Coordinates of C-alpha atoms (C1' of nucleotides) in Angstrom, one line a residue:
Chain A
M21 CA 31.2 23.0 -12.2
A22 CA 27.9 22.9 -10.9
K23 CA 25.4 24.5 -13.2
R24 CA 24.0 27.5 -11.7
Q25 CA 20.2 26.8 -12.1
I26 CA 18.2 30.0 -12.4
S27 CA 14.7 28.5 -11.7
L28 CA 12.1 31.2 -11.7
L29 CA 9.7 30.3 -8.9
R30 CA 6.2 30.0 -10.3
S31 CA 3.4 31.1 -8.3
I32 CA 1.3 28.5 -6.2
E33 CA -1.9 29.1 -8.6
D34 CA 0.5 28.4 -11.6
V35 CA 2.2 25.2 -10.2
F36 CA -0.8 23.7 -8.2
T37 CA -2.7 21.9 -11.1
F38 CA -5.9 21.5 -9.1
W39 CA -6.1 25.3 -8.7
D40 CA -8.7 25.5 -11.4
V41 CA -11.4 23.8 -9.4
L42 CA -11.1 26.0 -6.3
T43 CA -13.6 28.6 -5.6
H44 CA -12.7 32.3 -5.3
D45 CA -12.9 31.8 -1.4
E46 CA -10.7 28.8 -1.4
R47 CA -8.3 30.5 -3.5
N48 CA -7.8 33.4 -1.0
F49 CA -8.0 31.0 1.8
I50 CA -4.8 29.2 0.3
Q51 CA -3.2 32.4 -0.8
N52 CA -3.3 33.6 2.7
S53 CA -2.1 30.3 4.5
Y54 CA 0.3 28.6 2.3
T55 CA 4.1 28.4 3.1
I56 CA 7.1 27.9 1.0
H57 CA 10.0 25.7 1.9
H58 CA 13.4 25.2 0.4
Y59 CA 15.3 22.0 0.5
K60 CA 19.0 21.4 -0.3
K61 CA 20.0 18.3 -2.3
N62 CA 19.6 15.1 -0.2
E63 CA 17.6 17.0 2.4
V64 CA 14.8 14.9 4.0
I65 CA 11.4 16.5 3.3
Q66 CA 9.1 13.9 5.1
C67 CA 10.1 11.0 7.1
E68 CA 8.3 7.5 7.1
G69 CA 6.5 6.9 10.2
D70 CA 6.0 10.6 11.2
E71 CA 2.8 12.3 11.4
P72 CA 1.8 13.8 8.1
T73 CA 1.4 17.6 8.4
H74 CA 1.0 19.1 4.9
L75 CA -0.2 18.6 1.5
M76 CA 2.9 19.5 -0.6
I77 CA 3.3 20.6 -3.9
L78 CA 6.6 20.5 -5.6
A79 CA 7.3 23.9 -7.3
I80 CA 11.0 23.4 -8.2
G81 CA 13.4 20.4 -8.3
K82 CA 12.9 16.7 -8.3
V83 CA 12.3 14.3 -5.3
K84 CA 12.2 10.7 -4.6
V85 CA 9.5 8.9 -2.5
Y86 CA 10.8 5.8 -1.0
K87 CA 10.4 3.1 1.7
N88 CA 13.2 1.8 3.8
G89 CA 13.2 -2.0 3.7
F90 CA 15.3 -4.5 5.4
G91 CA 19.0 -4.3 5.8
N92 CA 19.7 -0.8 4.4
R93 CA 17.9 -1.4 1.3
A94 CA 15.5 1.3 0.1
Q95 CA 12.8 1.0 -2.5
I96 CA 11.9 4.2 -4.6
V97 CA 8.1 4.1 -5.3
R98 CA 7.6 7.5 -7.0
M99 CA 9.8 10.2 -8.4
L100 CA 8.2 13.7 -8.8
K101 CA 8.7 16.7 -10.9
P102 CA 7.3 20.2 -10.4
G103 CA 3.6 20.4 -10.3
E104 CA 3.2 17.0 -8.5
H105 CA 1.6 16.6 -5.1
F106 CA 2.7 14.4 -2.1
G107 CA 2.4 14.1 1.6
Y108 CA -1.4 14.1 1.3
R109 CA -2.1 10.3 1.3
A110 CA -1.3 9.9 5.0
I111 CA -3.5 12.8 5.8
I112 CA -6.5 11.3 4.1
A113 CA -6.0 7.8 5.6
N114 CA -5.2 9.5 9.0
E115 CA -2.2 7.4 9.6
P116 CA 1.6 8.1 9.8
N117 CA 3.6 8.6 6.6
S118 CA 4.1 5.4 4.9
T119 CA 7.1 6.7 2.9
T120 CA 10.2 9.1 3.2
V121 CA 10.6 11.9 0.7
T122 CA 14.1 13.4 -0.1
A123 CA 15.2 16.1 -2.6
F124 CA 17.4 14.8 -5.4
E125 CA 18.3 18.3 -6.2
D126 CA 17.6 21.6 -4.6
S127 CA 13.9 21.8 -4.4
T128 CA 11.1 24.2 -3.4
V129 CA 7.8 23.1 -2.1
Y130 CA 4.7 24.8 -1.4
M131 CA 2.8 23.6 1.7
I132 CA -1.0 23.6 2.7
S133 CA -1.7 22.5 6.2
G134 CA -3.4 19.3 6.6
E135 CA -6.5 20.9 8.3
N136 CA -6.9 23.3 5.4
F137 CA -6.5 20.7 2.9
L138 CA -9.1 18.4 4.5
S139 CA -11.5 21.3 5.0
I140 CA -11.5 22.0 1.2
L141 CA -11.7 18.3 0.3
R142 CA -14.8 18.0 2.5
H143 CA -16.4 21.0 0.9
N144 CA -15.3 20.9 -2.7
N145 CA -16.3 17.8 -4.6
A146 CA -14.4 18.7 -7.8
F147 CA -11.4 19.1 -5.8
C148 CA -11.8 15.9 -3.9
Y149 CA -12.5 14.0 -7.3
R150 CA -9.1 15.3 -8.5
F151 CA -7.3 13.6 -5.8
L152 CA -9.6 10.5 -6.2
E153 CA -8.4 10.3 -9.8
E154 CA -4.7 10.8 -9.0
L155 CA -4.8 8.0 -6.4
S156 CA -6.6 5.7 -9.0
F157 CA -3.7 6.3 -11.2
D158 CA -1.1 5.8 -8.7
L159 CA -2.6 2.6 -7.4
A160 CA -2.6 0.9 -10.8
E161 CA 1.1 2.0 -11.2
S162 CA 1.9 0.6 -7.9
D163 CA 0.4 -2.6 -8.7
A164 CA 2.2 -2.7 -11.9
R165 CA 5.5 -1.9 -10.1
T166 CA 5.0 -5.0 -7.9
V167 CA 4.7 -7.2 -10.8
N168 CA 7.6 -5.7 -12.9
L169 CA 10.0 -5.7 -9.9
T170 CA 9.1 -9.2 -8.9
Q171 CA 8.9 -10.9 -12.2
K172 CA 11.3 -9.2 -14.5
H173 CA 15.1 -10.0 -14.5
I174 CA 17.7 -7.5 -13.8
R175 CA 18.2 -6.4 -17.3
G176 CA 14.4 -5.7 -17.7
R177 CA 14.1 -3.9 -14.5
L178 CA 16.9 -1.5 -15.3
A179 CA 15.9 -1.0 -18.9
E180 CA 12.4 -0.2 -17.4
S181 CA 13.8 2.3 -15.0
L182 CA 15.8 4.1 -17.8
L183 CA 12.7 4.3 -19.9
F184 CA 10.7 5.6 -17.1
L185 CA 13.3 8.3 -16.3
K186 CA 13.2 9.4 -19.8
D187 CA 9.4 9.4 -20.1
N188 CA 9.1 11.1 -16.7
Y189 CA 11.8 13.8 -16.9
G190 CA 12.5 14.1 -20.8
L191 CA 15.5 14.5 -22.5
E192 CA 18.1 17.4 -22.9
E193 CA 18.7 19.7 -25.9
D194 CA 20.7 16.9 -27.6
G195 CA 17.6 14.7 -27.8
A196 CA 19.3 11.8 -26.1
T197 CA 20.6 12.5 -22.5
I198 CA 18.0 11.9 -19.8
S199 CA 17.1 14.9 -18.0
I200 CA 18.0 13.6 -14.4
Y201 CA 21.4 12.5 -13.0
L202 CA 20.9 9.7 -10.6
S203 CA 23.6 7.9 -8.3
R204 CA 24.1 4.2 -9.3
E205 CA 22.6 3.7 -5.9
D206 CA 19.3 5.5 -6.5
L207 CA 19.1 3.8 -10.0
A208 CA 19.5 0.4 -8.0
N209 CA 17.0 1.4 -5.5
H210 CA 14.5 2.2 -8.1
S211 CA 14.9 -1.0 -10.0
N212 CA 15.3 -3.3 -6.9
M213 CA 18.8 -4.3 -7.4
T214 CA 22.2 -3.9 -5.6
T215 CA 24.4 -1.1 -6.6
S216 CA 26.9 -3.4 -7.9
N217 CA 24.5 -5.0 -10.3
A218 CA 23.1 -1.7 -11.4
I219 CA 26.8 -0.7 -12.3
R220 CA 27.4 -4.0 -14.0
T221 CA 24.2 -3.9 -15.9
L222 CA 24.7 -0.4 -17.1
A223 CA 28.2 -1.4 -18.4
S224 CA 26.6 -4.2 -20.3
F225 CA 24.1 -1.7 -21.9
V226 CA 27.0 0.5 -22.8
N227 CA 28.9 -2.6 -24.5
E228 CA 25.8 -3.3 -26.3
S229 CA 25.4 0.3 -27.6
L230 CA 22.1 0.7 -26.0
I231 CA 23.2 3.5 -23.9
A232 CA 26.2 5.8 -23.5
M233 CA 27.3 7.1 -20.1
D234 CA 29.4 10.2 -19.0
G235 CA 29.4 10.0 -15.1
R236 CA 25.9 10.3 -14.1
K237 CA 24.5 11.5 -17.5
I238 CA 23.1 8.7 -19.5
K239 CA 22.3 8.9 -23.2
I240 CA 19.7 6.7 -24.7
I241 CA 21.1 5.2 -28.0
D242 CA 18.7 2.4 -28.9
E243 CA 15.4 3.0 -27.2
E244 CA 13.5 0.4 -29.4
K245 CA 16.0 -2.4 -28.0
L246 CA 15.7 -1.2 -24.5
R247 CA 11.9 -1.3 -24.8
K248 CA 12.2 -4.8 -25.9
I249 CA 14.4 -5.8 -23.1
S250 CA 12.1 -4.0 -20.7
K251 CA 9.1 -5.8 -21.9
M252 CA 10.5 -9.3 -22.0
G253 CA 11.8 -9.4 -18.5
Chain B
M8 CA -18.2 -33.9 0.3
A9 CA -18.4 -30.3 -0.6
K10 CA -20.0 -28.6 2.4
R11 CA -23.4 -27.0 1.4
Q12 CA -23.0 -23.5 2.2
I13 CA -26.3 -21.8 3.1
S14 CA -25.3 -18.1 2.9
L15 CA -28.2 -15.8 3.5
L16 CA -28.0 -13.1 0.8
R17 CA -27.9 -9.8 2.8
S18 CA -29.5 -6.9 1.1
I19 CA -27.5 -4.2 -0.8
E20 CA -28.1 -1.6 1.8
D21 CA -26.7 -4.0 4.5
V22 CA -23.7 -5.0 2.6
F23 CA -22.6 -1.7 0.9
T24 CA -20.6 -0.1 3.6
F25 CA -20.9 3.3 2.1
W26 CA -24.7 3.2 2.1
D27 CA -24.9 5.6 5.1
V28 CA -23.5 8.6 3.3
L29 CA -26.2 8.2 0.4
T30 CA -29.2 10.6 0.3
H31 CA -32.6 9.3 0.1
D32 CA -32.8 9.8 -3.7
E33 CA -29.4 8.3 -4.3
R34 CA -30.6 5.1 -2.4
N35 CA -33.8 4.9 -4.4
F36 CA -31.6 5.5 -7.5
I37 CA -29.5 2.5 -6.5
Q38 CA -32.2 0.3 -5.4
N39 CA -33.9 0.5 -8.9
S40 CA -30.9 0.1 -11.0
Y41 CA -28.4 -2.4 -9.2
T42 CA -28.0 -5.9 -10.5
I43 CA -27.1 -9.1 -8.9
H44 CA -24.6 -11.8 -10.3
H45 CA -23.7 -15.1 -9.3
Y46 CA -20.4 -16.7 -10.0
K47 CA -19.2 -20.3 -9.6
K48 CA -15.8 -21.1 -8.2
N49 CA -13.0 -20.2 -10.4
E50 CA -15.3 -18.0 -12.7
V51 CA -13.6 -14.8 -14.0
I52 CA -15.6 -11.8 -12.8
Q53 CA -13.6 -9.1 -14.7
C54 CA -10.6 -9.2 -17.0
E55 CA -7.3 -7.2 -17.1
G56 CA -7.6 -5.0 -20.1
D57 CA -11.4 -5.0 -20.6
E58 CA -13.3 -1.8 -20.2
P59 CA -14.7 -1.4 -16.7
T60 CA -18.4 -1.4 -16.5
H61 CA -19.5 -1.5 -12.9
L62 CA -18.8 -0.7 -9.4
M63 CA -19.0 -4.1 -7.8
I64 CA -19.7 -5.1 -4.1
L65 CA -18.9 -8.5 -3.0
A66 CA -22.0 -9.9 -1.2
I67 CA -21.1 -13.5 -0.8
G68 CA -18.0 -15.4 -1.2
K69 CA -14.2 -14.8 -1.6
V70 CA -12.4 -13.4 -4.6
K71 CA -8.9 -12.8 -5.9
V72 CA -7.6 -9.6 -7.7
Y73 CA -4.4 -10.3 -9.7
K74 CA -2.2 -9.4 -12.5
N75 CA -1.0 -11.8 -15.2
G76 CA 2.9 -11.3 -15.3
F77 CA 5.3 -12.8 -17.6
G78 CA 5.4 -16.7 -18.5
N79 CA 2.0 -17.8 -16.9
R80 CA 3.1 -16.1 -13.5
A81 CA 0.2 -14.4 -11.8
Q82 CA 0.5 -11.8 -8.8
I83 CA -2.5 -11.7 -6.5
V84 CA -2.6 -8.1 -5.4
R85 CA -5.8 -8.3 -3.3
M86 CA -8.1 -10.6 -1.8
L87 CA -11.5 -9.6 -0.8
K88 CA -14.4 -10.6 1.4
P89 CA -18.0 -9.7 1.5
G90 CA -18.6 -6.0 1.9
E91 CA -15.5 -5.0 -0.2
H92 CA -15.6 -3.1 -3.4
F93 CA -13.9 -3.7 -6.7
G94 CA -14.0 -2.8 -10.3
Y95 CA -14.3 0.9 -9.6
R96 CA -10.7 2.2 -9.8
A97 CA -10.7 1.8 -13.6
I98 CA -13.9 3.7 -13.9
I99 CA -12.4 6.6 -12.0
A100 CA -9.2 6.6 -13.9
N101 CA -11.1 6.1 -17.2
E102 CA -8.8 3.4 -18.3
P103 CA -9.1 -0.5 -19.1
N104 CA -9.2 -2.6 -16.1
S105 CA -5.6 -3.2 -14.7
T106 CA -6.5 -6.5 -12.9
T107 CA -8.4 -9.7 -13.3
V108 CA -11.0 -10.7 -10.6
T109 CA -11.7 -14.5 -10.2
A110 CA -14.0 -16.2 -7.6
F111 CA -12.3 -18.3 -5.2
E112 CA -15.5 -19.9 -4.2
D113 CA -19.0 -19.4 -5.3
S114 CA -19.7 -15.6 -4.9
T115 CA -22.6 -13.2 -5.4
V116 CA -21.9 -9.6 -6.5
Y117 CA -23.9 -6.5 -6.4
M118 CA -23.3 -4.3 -9.4
I119 CA -23.9 -0.5 -10.1
S120 CA -23.3 0.7 -13.5
G121 CA -20.3 3.0 -14.1
E122 CA -22.4 6.0 -15.2
N123 CA -24.6 5.7 -12.2
F124 CA -21.5 5.4 -9.9
L125 CA -19.8 8.4 -11.3
S126 CA -23.0 10.4 -11.3
I127 CA -23.2 9.8 -7.5
L128 CA -19.4 10.5 -6.9
R129 CA -19.9 13.8 -8.7
H130 CA -22.7 14.9 -6.5
N131 CA -22.1 13.4 -3.2
N132 CA -19.0 14.6 -1.6
A133 CA -19.0 12.4 1.5
F134 CA -19.4 9.4 -0.9
C135 CA -16.5 10.6 -3.0
Y136 CA -14.4 11.0 0.3
R137 CA -15.0 7.4 1.4
F138 CA -13.7 6.0 -2.0
L139 CA -10.8 8.6 -1.6
E140 CA -10.0 7.1 1.9
E141 CA -10.2 3.6 0.5
L142 CA -7.9 4.3 -2.2
S143 CA -5.4 5.9 0.2
F144 CA -5.3 2.8 2.3
D145 CA -4.8 0.5 -0.7
L146 CA -2.0 2.7 -2.2
A147 CA -0.1 2.4 1.0
E148 CA -0.7 -1.3 1.1
S149 CA 0.4 -1.9 -2.5
D150 CA 3.6 0.1 -1.9
A151 CA 4.2 -2.0 1.3
R152 CA 3.7 -5.2 -0.8
T153 CA 6.2 -4.1 -3.2
V154 CA 8.9 -3.8 -0.6
N155 CA 7.8 -7.0 1.0
L156 CA 7.7 -9.1 -2.1
T157 CA 11.0 -7.8 -3.5
Q158 CA 13.1 -7.8 -0.2
K159 CA 11.9 -10.4 2.1
H160 CA 13.1 -14.1 1.5
I161 CA 10.7 -17.0 0.6
R162 CA 10.1 -18.0 4.4
G163 CA 9.4 -14.4 5.3
R164 CA 6.9 -13.9 2.1
L165 CA 5.0 -17.2 3.0
A166 CA 4.7 -16.5 6.8
E167 CA 3.5 -13.0 5.7
S168 CA 0.9 -14.4 3.4
L169 CA -0.4 -16.9 6.1
L170 CA -0.7 -14.1 8.6
F171 CA -2.5 -11.9 6.1
L172 CA -5.0 -14.7 5.3
K173 CA -5.6 -15.2 9.0
D174 CA -6.0 -11.5 9.7
N175 CA -8.2 -11.1 6.6
Y176 CA -10.5 -14.0 6.7
G177 CA -10.2 -15.1 10.4
L178 CA -10.2 -18.6 11.9
E179 CA -12.7 -21.2 12.2
E180 CA -14.4 -22.4 15.4
D181 CA -11.3 -24.3 16.3
G182 CA -9.5 -21.0 16.8
A183 CA -6.5 -22.2 14.7
T184 CA -7.7 -23.2 11.1
I185 CA -7.4 -20.2 8.6
S186 CA -11.0 -19.7 7.1
I187 CA -10.0 -19.8 3.5
Y188 CA -8.7 -22.8 1.6
L189 CA -6.2 -21.9 -1.1
S190 CA -4.3 -24.1 -3.7
R191 CA -0.6 -24.1 -3.1
E192 CA -0.4 -22.3 -6.5
D193 CA -2.6 -19.4 -5.2
L194 CA -0.6 -19.2 -2.1
A195 CA 2.6 -19.1 -4.2
N196 CA 0.9 -16.5 -6.3
H197 CA 0.2 -14.4 -3.4
S198 CA 3.7 -14.6 -2.0
N199 CA 5.6 -14.3 -5.2
M200 CA 7.2 -17.8 -5.4
T201 CA 6.8 -20.9 -7.6
T202 CA 4.4 -23.5 -6.6
S203 CA 7.3 -26.0 -5.7
N204 CA 8.8 -23.5 -3.4
A205 CA 5.5 -22.9 -1.6
I206 CA 4.9 -26.6 -1.1
R207 CA 8.5 -27.0 0.1
T208 CA 8.2 -24.1 2.5
L209 CA 4.9 -25.2 3.9
A210 CA 6.4 -28.5 4.6
S211 CA 9.2 -26.7 6.4
F212 CA 6.8 -24.9 8.5
V213 CA 5.0 -28.1 9.5
N214 CA 8.2 -29.6 10.5
E215 CA 9.1 -26.7 12.6
S216 CA 5.6 -27.0 14.3
L217 CA 4.7 -23.4 13.1
I218 CA 1.5 -24.8 11.3
A219 CA -0.3 -27.9 10.8
M220 CA -1.8 -29.1 7.3
D221 CA -4.8 -31.2 6.4
G222 CA -5.1 -31.0 2.5
R223 CA -5.8 -27.1 2.0
K224 CA -6.7 -26.5 5.7
I225 CA -3.9 -24.7 7.5
K226 CA -3.8 -24.6 11.3
I227 CA -1.6 -21.7 12.6
I228 CA 0.4 -23.3 15.6
D229 CA 2.8 -20.7 16.4
E230 CA 1.8 -17.2 15.5
E231 CA 4.6 -15.5 17.6
K232 CA 7.3 -17.3 15.6
L233 CA 5.5 -16.8 12.2
R234 CA 5.3 -13.1 12.9
K235 CA 9.0 -13.3 13.6
I236 CA 9.8 -14.9 10.5
S237 CA 7.5 -12.6 8.5
K238 CA 9.2 -9.5 10.0
M239 CA 12.8 -10.5 9.7
G240 CA 12.5 -11.5 5.9
Chain C
dC25 C1' -17.1 -46.1 -12.1
dT26 C1' -13.4 -45.3 -14.6
dA27 C1' -10.2 -42.5 -17.3
dA28 C1' -8.3 -38.0 -17.6
dA29 C1' -6.8 -34.1 -15.5
dT30 C1' -5.3 -31.4 -12.0
dT31 C1' -2.9 -30.9 -7.8
dT32 C1' 0.5 -32.0 -4.3
dG33 C1' 5.1 -33.5 -3.2
dT34 C1' 10.2 -34.6 -3.8
dG35 C1' 14.6 -34.6 -5.9
dC36 C1' 18.1 -32.7 -8.8
dT37 C1' 20.5 -28.9 -11.6
dA38 C1' 21.3 -24.4 -13.1
dA39 C1' 20.9 -19.7 -13.2
dA40 C1' 20.2 -15.3 -11.2
dG41 C1' 21.7 -12.3 -8.2
dA42 C1' 23.5 -11.1 -3.5
dA43 C1' 27.5 -10.4 -0.5
dC44 C1' 31.9 -9.3 0.1
dA45 C1' 36.4 -7.5 -0.9
dT46 C1' 39.3 -4.2 -2.8
dA47 C1' 40.9 -0.5 -5.6
dG48 C1' 40.3 3.5 -8.3
dT49 C1' 37.8 7.9 -8.9
dT50 C1' 35.1 11.7 -7.7
dT51 C1' 33.0 14.9 -4.6
dT52 C1' 32.5 17.4 -0.4
dC53 C1' 33.7 20.6 2.9
dA54 C1' 36.6 22.3 6.6
Chain D
dT3 C1' 43.6 23.0 -1.1
dG4 C1' 43.9 18.9 0.8
dA5 C1' 42.1 15.1 3.6
dA6 C1' 38.0 12.3 4.2
dA7 C1' 34.1 10.7 2.5
dA8 C1' 31.2 9.1 -1.0
dC9 C1' 30.8 6.8 -5.3
dT10 C1' 32.1 3.9 -9.1
dA11 C1' 34.1 -0.3 -11.0
dT12 C1' 35.3 -5.1 -11.0
dG13 C1' 36.4 -9.8 -9.6
dT14 C1' 35.2 -13.7 -6.7
dT15 C1' 32.2 -16.6 -4.0
dC16 C1' 28.2 -18.4 -2.2
dT17 C1' 23.1 -18.6 -1.4
dT18 C1' 18.8 -18.4 -2.9
dT19 C1' 15.4 -19.7 -5.8
dA20 C1' 13.8 -20.9 -10.4
dG21 C1' 13.2 -24.8 -13.6
dC22 C1' 12.7 -28.9 -14.8
dA23 C1' 11.2 -34.0 -14.2
dC24 C1' 8.4 -37.4 -12.4
dA25 C1' 5.6 -39.9 -9.2
dA26 C1' 1.8 -40.0 -6.1
dA27 C1' -2.6 -38.4 -4.7
dT28 C1' -6.8 -36.1 -5.3
dT29 C1' -10.4 -34.3 -8.0
dT30 C1' -13.1 -33.9 -12.0
dA31 C1' -15.9 -35.3 -15.6
dG32 C1' -17.7 -38.3 -19.2

DNA sequence: CTAAATTTGTGCTAAAGAACATAGTTTTCA
DNA sequence: TGAAAACTATGTTCTTTAGCACAAATTTAG
C-alpha cells in the first residue's frame, strides 16, 4: 500500500532558491542547459571518490548525504529536502566527492554542469556570496555535529536525531508524526550508533511515552522531554 | 628556560594570502584600517557565543579553534598557523561565533573589521571566491573529522592527531620532533579522548617504538606504522 | 625560594555500547 | 503468489573507554 505520491514538478526557477540573483542572460543560459534526472528509492546519485560533475538541486524527494567509514559503518552528514543544493562543494574545491548521496525516496534532481556553475560563480558576485553563506552555515553545523556525536550519550544522540528530523521535514497532518520514514539503520547512521542500539533506544523512548511508533512512522509525544534528553547528552 | 622567540613580524600584505586578488583601492583601504593585536600564551582571542567583529589573520604563533561541549570537555576543531584566517565564518553567516579561539603560544593577529570585510567580499568576486574555496575545504575536513572521531578507536585517533600535527606544523631541524608542543590535555581534546587515555596511549606508542617523548616534545620514529594505525581505526 | 597550582603518570572500577546470535516480521520481486 | 531478502526485535557476552583516586613531577606565582 505505497501511497501514490503525485508530486507536481516545480520548474527550476521555482525550486532553485538562488534564482533571484541571476541575470537575465544567466537565467537563459541555465534554462538552455540544465538537465533533469529521476532516481528511484535507494538509488545512488553521487559517489564518494568520484569526480564531481554537476551542481544539483533537489526538486522532489529526500536524499541522504553520507560518508562510508570503517567496517560497513556509514555516517549520514546531511539530509536534504526539495530546494536544497548538493554536489557543488567538490567542484569548488576541485577535488573528488567527499560524500555519497542516495535517494531516500523517489527523487527528481535538476543538474547544472560544473563548468556552467563555475562560470556563473566567477562572474556573478551575489551568486557566489549565496554559496559562501550556505557553506558558512554548513560548516558550523558540521562542527557542532562532531561535538554532539562524540560527546553525547546514545539517548541524547537519538533524541537529537528525532528532533532534527522533525525540525527539518516537519510533521504530518496529525501534528505529531514525523514526515520522513527512516529505517532503523538510517536512524542509527545518523546518530552514530549500531542498528541494535537504535532499536533498543527507540523502544525505551516508547516505554517512557516520549514517542509512539507504527513501523517506520514515529510520533513525537513529549517534545519537551526529548529536548531535555538531547541537550543533556 | 623559555626560548626567546625572535619572530620578525611580516607585513599584512605578506601574511594575508588573499592579498593578490585585492584591487589597488582595496589594498589602501585595508592598509589604512587594519589593526594589530598581540596575545599571550593561553589568552582567549574570540569566544563562542559572542558576536563576531573581525576577519582575523594569524601573523605569528599558533592558535586552537574549539567548541566547549558537555561537562568540561572541549573539542578542538581546527589548529592554525601563520597566514591562516579565522573569525570570518560567523560574520558571513551573520550569527554568533560558533567556536572559541585561544593562543597556544604568544601570537600576533591582524584584524579587519567585519564591515570592511563584508564590503570587499560584496565587491570583489575573486576575493569572495577565495573564501568560498577555503570553506569548501574546511567543510570536507570537518565532515571527515566527524567520521574519524566517531568511528576510529583511541589508538587510531591519537595516531591521526600526531600525524596531523606533523603534517600541519612540520618537524624541527632534527627531522623527527613535531614543531608544536601540546599539553596531554590539548592532545586529548584534539583526538576526542580523556587526558588519562591520551597519556596511556602515548606511553604505549613509546613502548612500541612508534614515537619518543621528552616532556611535551614528541619525536616520530615510525611514521609508516603510525599511518597504518591511523588508517585502520 | 618556597608554597600552591597545574600537569603528568598509573592503577582500579564501572558503565556504555559494540558484537554476535537468533528468531520473528515485513518487504521485494521474479 | 511464494520464496528470498531485508528489516526489526531481543538476549547475551565482551571490549573499550570513561571516571575516579592518588602520587609524582613540573610549572607558576607570590
